[in-house]
């Protein structure tokens, strides 16, 4: 019976030792999993931050491009208006000259009529 008792005690001790080792391994594994999850979360935050910065930069580039296109369009319209104003001014000057010439002719004709 001493052998049987010794075997039972050894078996029980082995069972307890195995159980304790399993708990220790589970805790170590849990810490490892926790560290891995923390690392994954940090990496995800960095990726999200990077994507956010990229999106912001891209939107700034798009806004800048749109602003430049708008400014170019405004510049072209202002140039068109300036050219139109210049043409109108030239036409006015030409009409003024024609009116002056017509007035001079009329005055000359009027003077000639008086002399006749």
Coordinates of C-alpha atoms in Angstrom, one line a residue:
X1 CA 0.0 0.0 0.0
X2 CA 2.9 2.3 0.5
X3 CA 3.7 2.0 -3.2
X4 CA 0.1 2.8 -4.1
X5 CA 0.0 5.7 -1.7
X6 CA 3.3 7.0 -3.1
X7 CA 1.9 6.7 -6.7
X8 CA -1.3 8.5 -5.7
X9 CA 0.7 11.3 -4.0
X10 CA 3.1 11.6 -6.9
X11 CA 0.1 11.5 -9.4
X12 CA -1.6 14.2 -7.4
X13 CA 1.5 16.3 -7.1
X14 CA 2.1 15.9 -10.9
X15 CA -1.5 17.0 -11.5
X16 CA -1.1 20.0 -9.2
X17 CA 2.2 20.9 -10.8
X18 CA 0.7 20.5 -14.3
X19 CA -2.3 22.7 -13.3
X20 CA 0.0 25.4 -11.8
X21 CA 2.2 25.3 -15.0
X22 CA -0.9 25.6 -17.1
X23 CA -2.1 28.7 -15.1
X24 CA 1.4 30.2 -15.4
X25 CA 1.6 29.5 -19.1
X26 CA -1.9 30.9 -19.6
X27 CA -1.0 34.1 -17.7
X28 CA 2.2 34.5 -19.7
X29 CA 0.3 33.9 -22.9
X30 CA -2.4 36.4 -21.9
X31 CA 0.3 39.0 -21.3
X32 CA 1.8 38.2 -24.6
X33 CA -1.6 38.5 -26.3
X34 CA -2.2 41.7 -24.5
X35 CA 1.1 43.1 -25.6
X36 CA 0.4 42.1 -29.2
X37 CA -3.1 43.7 -29.1
X38 CA -1.6 46.9 -27.7
X39 CA 1.0 46.9 -30.5
X40 CA -1.7 46.3 -33.1
X41 CA -3.8 49.2 -31.6
X42 CA -0.8 51.5 -31.7
X43 CA -0.1 50.5 -35.3
X44 CA -3.7 51.0 -36.2
X45 CA -3.7 54.5 -34.6
X46 CA -0.5 55.4 -36.6
X47 CA -2.0 54.2 -39.8
X48 CA -5.3 56.1 -39.1
X49 CA -3.3 59.2 -38.3
X50 CA -1.2 58.8 -41.5
X51 CA -4.3 58.3 -43.6
X52 CA -5.9 61.4 -42.0
X53 CA -2.9 63.5 -42.8
X54 CA -2.8 62.1 -46.4
X55 CA -6.4 63.0 -46.9
X56 CA -5.9 66.5 -45.5
X57 CA -2.9 67.0 -47.7
X58 CA -4.8 65.7 -50.7
X59 CA -7.8 68.0 -50.0
X60 CA -5.4 71.0 -49.6
X61 CA -3.9 70.2 -53.0
X62 CA -7.4 69.9 -54.6
X63 CA -8.4 73.2 -53.0
X64 CA -5.2 74.9 -54.2
X65 CA -5.8 73.6 -57.7
X66 CA -9.4 74.7 -57.8
X67 CA -8.4 78.1 -56.5
X68 CA -5.7 78.5 -59.2
X69 CA -8.2 77.5 -61.9
X70 CA -10.7 80.0 -60.5
X71 CA -8.1 82.8 -60.4
X72 CA -7.1 82.0 -64.0
X73 CA -10.7 82.0 -65.1
X74 CA -11.2 85.4 -63.4
X75 CA -8.0 86.7 -65.0
X76 CA -9.3 85.7 -68.4
X77 CA -12.7 87.3 -67.9
X78 CA -11.1 90.5 -66.7
X79 CA -8.9 90.5 -69.8
X80 CA -11.9 90.0 -72.0
X81 CA -13.8 92.8 -70.3
X82 CA -10.7 95.1 -70.6
X83 CA -10.4 94.3 -74.3
X84 CA -14.1 95.0 -74.8
X85 CA -13.8 98.3 -72.9
X86 CA -10.8 99.2 -75.1
X87 CA -12.8 98.4 -78.3
X88 CA -15.7 100.5 -77.1
X89 CA -13.4 103.4 -76.2
X90 CA -11.8 103.2 -79.7
X91 CA -15.3 103.2 -81.3
X92 CA -16.2 106.2 -79.2
X93 CA -13.1 108.0 -80.3
X94 CA -13.7 107.2 -83.9
X95 CA -17.3 108.4 -83.7
X96 CA -16.1 111.6 -82.0
X97 CA -13.6 112.2 -84.8
X98 CA -16.3 111.5 -87.4
X99 CA -18.6 113.9 -85.7
X100 CA -15.9 116.6 -85.6
X101 CA -15.2 116.0 -89.3
X102 CA -18.9 116.2 -90.0
X103 CA -19.2 119.4 -87.9
X104 CA -16.3 121.0 -89.7
X105 CA -17.8 120.1 -93.1
X106 CA -21.1 121.5 -92.0
X107 CA -19.5 124.7 -90.8
X108 CA -17.5 125.0 -94.0
X109 CA -20.7 124.5 -96.1
X110 CA -22.5 127.0 -93.9
X111 CA -19.6 129.5 -94.4
X112 CA -19.7 128.9 -98.1
X113 CA -23.5 129.5 -98.2
X114 CA -23.1 132.8 -96.4
X115 CA -20.4 133.9 -98.8
X116 CA -22.6 133.1 -101.8

